[in-house]
Short mmCIF file of N, CA and C in Angstrom, two decimals:
data_model
loop_
_atom_site.label_atom_id
_atom_site.label_comp_id
_atom_site.label_asym_id
_atom_site.label_seq_id
_atom_site.Cartn_x
_atom_site.Cartn_y
_atom_site.Cartn_z
N MET N 16 16.75 2.39 28.88
CA MET N 16 16.45 3.72 28.62
C MET N 16 15.86 4.43 29.89
N SER N 17 16.32 5.73 30.12
CA SER N 17 15.85 6.38 31.37
C SER N 17 14.49 7.07 30.84
N GLU N 18 13.74 7.32 31.95
CA GLU N 18 12.35 7.91 31.70
C GLU N 18 12.40 9.23 31.15
N THR N 19 11.64 9.54 30.13
CA THR N 19 11.62 10.80 29.37
C THR N 19 10.17 11.36 29.49
N ILE N 20 10.11 12.59 29.06
CA ILE N 20 8.79 13.26 28.92
C ILE N 20 7.88 12.47 28.06
N PHE N 21 8.36 11.85 27.01
CA PHE N 21 7.49 10.97 26.06
C PHE N 21 6.90 9.85 26.87
N SER N 22 7.88 9.07 27.58
CA SER N 22 7.35 7.92 28.29
C SER N 22 6.21 8.27 29.40
N LYS N 23 6.46 9.60 29.88
CA LYS N 23 5.41 10.03 30.83
C LYS N 23 4.01 10.40 30.18
N ILE N 24 4.21 10.91 28.96
CA ILE N 24 3.03 10.98 28.09
C ILE N 24 2.33 9.63 27.72
N ILE N 25 3.26 8.61 27.38
CA ILE N 25 2.66 7.29 27.10
C ILE N 25 1.80 6.83 28.31
N ASN N 26 2.53 7.11 29.59
CA ASN N 26 1.95 6.48 30.87
C ASN N 26 0.77 7.49 31.34
N ARG N 27 0.46 8.51 30.59
CA ARG N 27 -0.57 9.43 31.03
C ARG N 27 -0.20 10.30 32.29
N GLU N 28 1.09 10.44 32.55
CA GLU N 28 1.45 11.16 33.75
C GLU N 28 1.63 12.67 33.42
N ILE N 29 1.64 12.92 32.04
CA ILE N 29 1.74 14.31 31.57
C ILE N 29 0.64 14.40 30.38
N ASP N 30 -0.04 15.37 30.57
CA ASP N 30 -1.19 15.59 29.35
C ASP N 30 -0.42 15.87 28.05
N ALA N 31 -1.13 15.49 26.98
CA ALA N 31 -0.73 15.81 25.65
C ALA N 31 -1.94 15.81 24.77
N ASP N 32 -1.96 16.68 23.67
CA ASP N 32 -2.95 16.70 22.69
C ASP N 32 -2.88 15.41 21.76
N ILE N 33 -3.32 14.38 22.10
CA ILE N 33 -3.11 13.13 21.45
C ILE N 33 -4.11 13.04 20.23
N VAL N 34 -3.50 12.75 18.98
CA VAL N 34 -4.52 12.64 17.77
C VAL N 34 -4.46 11.23 17.25
N HIS N 35 -3.59 10.36 17.76
CA HIS N 35 -3.63 8.96 17.28
C HIS N 35 -3.05 8.16 18.40
N GLU N 36 -3.57 6.91 18.65
CA GLU N 36 -3.02 5.97 19.55
C GLU N 36 -3.32 4.56 19.09
N ASP N 37 -2.51 3.75 18.99
CA ASP N 37 -2.65 2.32 18.71
C ASP N 37 -1.87 1.40 19.65
N ASP N 38 -1.71 0.21 19.55
CA ASP N 38 -0.90 -0.71 20.49
C ASP N 38 0.50 -0.44 20.36
N GLN N 39 1.09 0.09 19.23
CA GLN N 39 2.53 0.30 19.11
C GLN N 39 3.07 1.75 19.09
N CYS N 40 2.15 2.78 19.07
CA CYS N 40 2.63 4.13 18.97
C CYS N 40 1.56 5.05 19.39
N LEU N 41 2.01 6.34 19.59
CA LEU N 41 1.26 7.40 19.98
C LEU N 41 1.50 8.57 19.01
N ALA N 42 0.70 9.48 18.76
CA ALA N 42 0.93 10.70 18.03
C ALA N 42 0.28 11.84 18.67
N PHE N 43 0.98 12.90 18.86
CA PHE N 43 0.45 14.11 19.55
C PHE N 43 1.00 15.39 19.02
N ARG N 44 0.32 16.48 19.30
CA ARG N 44 0.88 17.79 18.80
C ARG N 44 1.95 18.25 19.60
N ASP N 45 2.95 18.70 18.89
CA ASP N 45 4.25 19.25 19.58
C ASP N 45 3.87 20.66 20.17
N ILE N 46 4.29 20.74 21.46
CA ILE N 46 3.93 21.95 22.11
C ILE N 46 4.84 23.21 21.76
N ASN N 47 5.83 22.99 20.97
CA ASN N 47 6.71 24.00 20.45
C ASN N 47 6.70 23.82 18.93
N ALA N 48 5.49 24.04 18.36
CA ALA N 48 5.29 23.70 16.99
C ALA N 48 6.07 24.70 16.09
N GLN N 49 6.68 24.00 15.04
CA GLN N 49 7.53 24.70 14.02
C GLN N 49 6.87 25.01 12.76
N ALA N 50 5.59 24.51 12.68
CA ALA N 50 4.65 24.64 11.39
C ALA N 50 3.31 24.54 11.94
N PRO N 51 2.30 25.00 11.07
CA PRO N 51 0.94 24.94 11.50
C PRO N 51 0.54 23.59 11.89
N MET N 52 1.05 22.57 11.19
CA MET N 52 0.81 21.18 11.76
C MET N 52 2.23 20.79 12.21
N HIS N 53 2.39 20.29 13.48
CA HIS N 53 3.61 19.69 13.96
C HIS N 53 3.16 18.67 14.94
N ILE N 54 3.35 17.44 14.40
CA ILE N 54 2.86 16.33 15.29
C ILE N 54 4.02 15.34 15.44
N LEU N 55 4.20 14.79 16.62
CA LEU N 55 5.19 13.83 16.93
C LEU N 55 4.59 12.46 16.95
N VAL N 56 5.29 11.55 16.35
CA VAL N 56 4.90 10.05 16.37
C VAL N 56 5.94 9.30 17.10
N ILE N 57 5.59 8.60 18.20
CA ILE N 57 6.46 7.96 19.06
C ILE N 57 6.18 6.60 19.22
N PRO N 58 7.14 5.72 19.40
CA PRO N 58 6.80 4.29 19.61
C PRO N 58 6.59 4.10 21.24
N LYS N 59 5.73 3.28 21.48
CA LYS N 59 5.49 2.82 22.86
C LYS N 59 6.72 2.14 23.41
N LYS N 60 7.36 1.39 22.64
CA LYS N 60 8.52 0.74 23.03
C LYS N 60 9.68 1.72 23.31
N PRO N 61 10.40 1.59 24.32
CA PRO N 61 11.41 2.62 24.60
C PRO N 61 12.62 2.34 23.76
N ILE N 62 12.96 3.26 22.70
CA ILE N 62 14.12 3.27 21.89
C ILE N 62 14.67 4.74 22.02
N ASP N 63 15.78 4.90 22.41
CA ASP N 63 16.36 6.27 22.69
C ASP N 63 16.61 6.94 21.26
N MET N 64 17.31 6.26 20.43
CA MET N 64 17.68 6.94 19.20
C MET N 64 17.67 5.86 18.11
N LEU N 65 17.34 6.36 16.89
CA LEU N 65 17.30 5.50 15.62
C LEU N 65 18.54 4.53 15.53
N VAL N 66 19.68 5.04 15.87
CA VAL N 66 20.94 4.38 15.71
C VAL N 66 20.84 3.11 16.62
N ASN N 67 20.03 3.14 17.70
CA ASN N 67 20.04 2.08 18.80
C ASN N 67 18.94 1.08 18.38
N ALA N 68 18.13 1.29 17.36
CA ALA N 68 17.06 0.35 16.88
C ALA N 68 17.63 -1.00 16.43
N GLU N 69 17.05 -2.02 16.56
CA GLU N 69 17.54 -3.40 16.43
C GLU N 69 16.76 -3.83 15.19
N ALA N 70 17.27 -4.97 14.54
CA ALA N 70 16.75 -5.63 13.32
C ALA N 70 15.16 -6.01 13.74
N ASP N 71 14.99 -6.40 14.97
CA ASP N 71 13.67 -6.83 15.31
C ASP N 71 12.65 -5.60 15.41
N ASP N 72 13.15 -4.44 15.34
CA ASP N 72 12.29 -3.16 15.42
C ASP N 72 11.89 -2.79 14.01
N GLN N 73 12.23 -3.55 12.87
CA GLN N 73 11.98 -3.18 11.52
C GLN N 73 10.51 -2.94 11.39
N ALA N 74 9.60 -3.77 11.75
CA ALA N 74 8.19 -3.50 11.54
C ALA N 74 7.64 -2.39 12.26
N LEU N 75 8.19 -2.15 13.48
CA LEU N 75 7.76 -0.92 14.32
C LEU N 75 8.14 0.33 13.61
N LEU N 76 9.31 0.39 13.00
CA LEU N 76 9.84 1.50 12.33
C LEU N 76 9.06 1.75 11.21
N GLY N 77 8.68 0.77 10.45
CA GLY N 77 7.76 0.83 9.35
C GLY N 77 6.34 1.31 9.83
N HIS N 78 5.85 0.83 10.82
CA HIS N 78 4.58 1.33 11.50
C HIS N 78 4.62 2.79 11.72
N LEU N 79 5.73 3.31 12.28
CA LEU N 79 5.74 4.67 12.55
C LEU N 79 5.49 5.59 11.35
N LEU N 80 6.25 5.15 10.34
CA LEU N 80 6.12 5.96 8.96
C LEU N 80 4.70 5.81 8.39
N LEU N 81 4.14 4.72 8.52
CA LEU N 81 2.77 4.57 7.96
C LEU N 81 1.79 5.28 8.89
N THR N 82 2.15 5.33 10.12
CA THR N 82 1.13 6.19 10.98
C THR N 82 1.34 7.53 10.66
N ALA N 83 2.53 8.05 10.50
CA ALA N 83 2.88 9.46 10.08
C ALA N 83 2.06 9.81 8.79
N ARG N 84 2.09 8.88 7.95
CA ARG N 84 1.39 9.23 6.61
C ARG N 84 -0.14 9.33 6.94
N GLN N 85 -0.67 8.40 7.65
CA GLN N 85 -2.16 8.51 8.08
C GLN N 85 -2.57 9.76 8.97
N VAL N 86 -1.59 10.04 9.89
CA VAL N 86 -1.95 11.36 10.64
C VAL N 86 -1.91 12.50 9.76
N ALA N 87 -0.97 12.65 8.84
CA ALA N 87 -0.91 13.66 7.92
C ALA N 87 -2.16 13.86 7.22
N LYS N 88 -2.69 12.73 6.62
CA LYS N 88 -3.83 12.57 5.79
C LYS N 88 -5.09 13.09 6.65
N ASP N 89 -5.15 12.51 7.92
CA ASP N 89 -6.28 12.79 8.71
C ASP N 89 -6.33 14.33 9.04
N GLU N 90 -5.10 15.01 9.14
CA GLU N 90 -5.09 16.45 9.46
C GLU N 90 -5.13 17.22 8.08
N GLY N 91 -5.38 16.72 6.95
CA GLY N 91 -5.61 17.44 5.77
C GLY N 91 -4.33 17.67 4.88
N TYR N 92 -3.32 16.93 5.18
CA TYR N 92 -2.12 17.27 4.58
C TYR N 92 -1.55 16.03 3.90
N SER N 93 -2.43 15.38 3.06
CA SER N 93 -2.05 14.05 2.48
C SER N 93 -1.05 14.09 1.32
N ASP N 94 -0.83 15.19 0.76
CA ASP N 94 0.01 15.29 -0.36
C ASP N 94 1.38 16.24 -0.12
N ALA N 95 1.41 16.96 0.93
CA ALA N 95 2.62 17.77 1.11
C ALA N 95 2.83 17.87 2.62
N PHE N 96 3.89 17.14 3.11
CA PHE N 96 4.36 17.18 4.47
C PHE N 96 5.77 16.74 4.57
N ARG N 97 6.39 17.14 5.56
CA ARG N 97 7.79 16.63 5.83
C ARG N 97 8.00 15.84 7.13
N LEU N 98 8.68 14.76 7.05
CA LEU N 98 8.96 13.91 8.21
C LEU N 98 10.55 14.24 8.54
N VAL N 99 10.71 14.34 9.74
CA VAL N 99 12.16 14.48 10.39
C VAL N 99 12.32 13.58 11.57
N VAL N 100 13.54 12.92 11.51
CA VAL N 100 13.98 12.14 12.71
C VAL N 100 15.39 12.59 12.94
N ASN N 101 15.56 13.22 14.16
CA ASN N 101 16.88 13.51 14.43
C ASN N 101 17.53 12.52 15.32
N ASN N 102 18.80 12.21 15.18
CA ASN N 102 19.43 11.10 15.78
C ASN N 102 20.72 11.76 16.41
N GLY N 103 20.60 12.13 17.74
CA GLY N 103 21.72 12.76 18.44
C GLY N 103 21.67 14.25 18.77
N GLU N 104 22.25 14.55 19.82
CA GLU N 104 22.13 16.00 20.41
C GLU N 104 22.74 16.93 19.27
N ALA N 105 23.84 16.54 18.64
CA ALA N 105 24.40 17.42 17.77
C ALA N 105 23.57 17.82 16.57
N VAL N 106 22.41 17.07 16.32
CA VAL N 106 21.62 17.37 15.15
C VAL N 106 20.18 17.82 15.62
N GLY N 107 20.13 18.19 16.90
CA GLY N 107 18.89 18.66 17.42
C GLY N 107 17.89 17.83 18.25
N GLN N 108 18.33 16.46 18.53
CA GLN N 108 17.51 15.60 19.30
C GLN N 108 17.57 16.12 20.76
N SER N 109 16.45 16.40 21.27
CA SER N 109 16.47 16.97 22.75
C SER N 109 15.78 16.02 23.62
N VAL N 110 14.89 15.15 23.15
CA VAL N 110 14.33 14.09 23.95
C VAL N 110 14.75 12.80 23.48
N PHE N 111 15.38 11.97 24.36
CA PHE N 111 16.07 10.70 23.79
C PHE N 111 14.97 9.64 24.01
N HIS N 112 14.02 9.81 23.21
CA HIS N 112 12.98 8.71 22.88
C HIS N 112 12.60 8.81 21.40
N LEU N 113 13.05 7.80 20.57
CA LEU N 113 12.83 8.02 19.05
C LEU N 113 11.41 8.65 18.77
N HIS N 114 11.45 9.51 17.92
CA HIS N 114 10.31 10.16 17.59
C HIS N 114 10.41 10.83 16.06
N VAL N 115 9.30 10.77 15.37
CA VAL N 115 9.14 11.18 13.96
C VAL N 115 8.28 12.44 14.05
N HIS N 116 8.90 13.71 13.52
CA HIS N 116 8.24 14.91 13.54
C HIS N 116 7.43 14.79 12.12
N ILE N 117 6.17 15.24 12.19
CA ILE N 117 5.43 15.42 10.90
C ILE N 117 5.14 16.98 10.84
N LEU N 118 5.65 17.64 9.85
CA LEU N 118 5.47 19.07 9.71
C LEU N 118 4.89 19.44 8.34
N ALA N 119 3.73 20.37 8.47
CA ALA N 119 3.13 20.82 7.23
C ALA N 119 2.40 22.05 7.44
N GLY N 120 2.07 22.61 6.36
CA GLY N 120 1.20 23.94 6.38
C GLY N 120 1.85 25.15 6.14
N ARG N 121 3.27 24.93 5.74
CA ARG N 121 4.02 26.18 5.35
C ARG N 121 5.05 25.74 4.38
N ASP N 122 5.86 26.72 3.74
CA ASP N 122 6.80 26.30 2.76
C ASP N 122 8.05 25.89 3.62
N PHE N 123 8.78 24.98 3.11
CA PHE N 123 9.99 24.50 3.62
C PHE N 123 11.07 24.78 2.70
N SER N 124 12.33 24.93 3.06
CA SER N 124 13.51 25.16 2.23
C SER N 124 14.41 23.84 2.26
N TRP N 125 15.18 23.74 1.31
CA TRP N 125 16.13 22.70 1.15
C TRP N 125 17.52 23.23 0.89
N PRO N 126 18.49 22.78 1.63
CA PRO N 126 18.44 21.74 2.59
C PRO N 126 17.96 22.31 4.00
N PRO N 127 17.44 21.46 4.78
CA PRO N 127 16.82 21.91 6.00
C PRO N 127 18.02 22.21 6.95
N GLY N 128 17.69 22.92 8.09
CA GLY N 128 18.68 23.36 9.05
C GLY N 128 19.27 24.60 8.84
#
């Protein structure tokens, strides 16, 4: 996987408003927020898209979701938030480093998009 803005954030080459970090992932506020709370959770392991995750990434993928839940709770949104994972440019993925968007603090419509 080529270097991305997210790998530069992981390596502390670019500043970010980090709200959570552990040995497997990092969570930080999106600079182009689409909701009052818009935080990205990214794995430290470089995976470009969900479709390219492997079977041995199962625990990491679960960890990302559990981390998203905890971050939402820590931000005061434990009972109402949306998680989004885009897979591919055609559906809005602009940084090719797997990431989970946590959005909360406003009404959302269905279907999204």
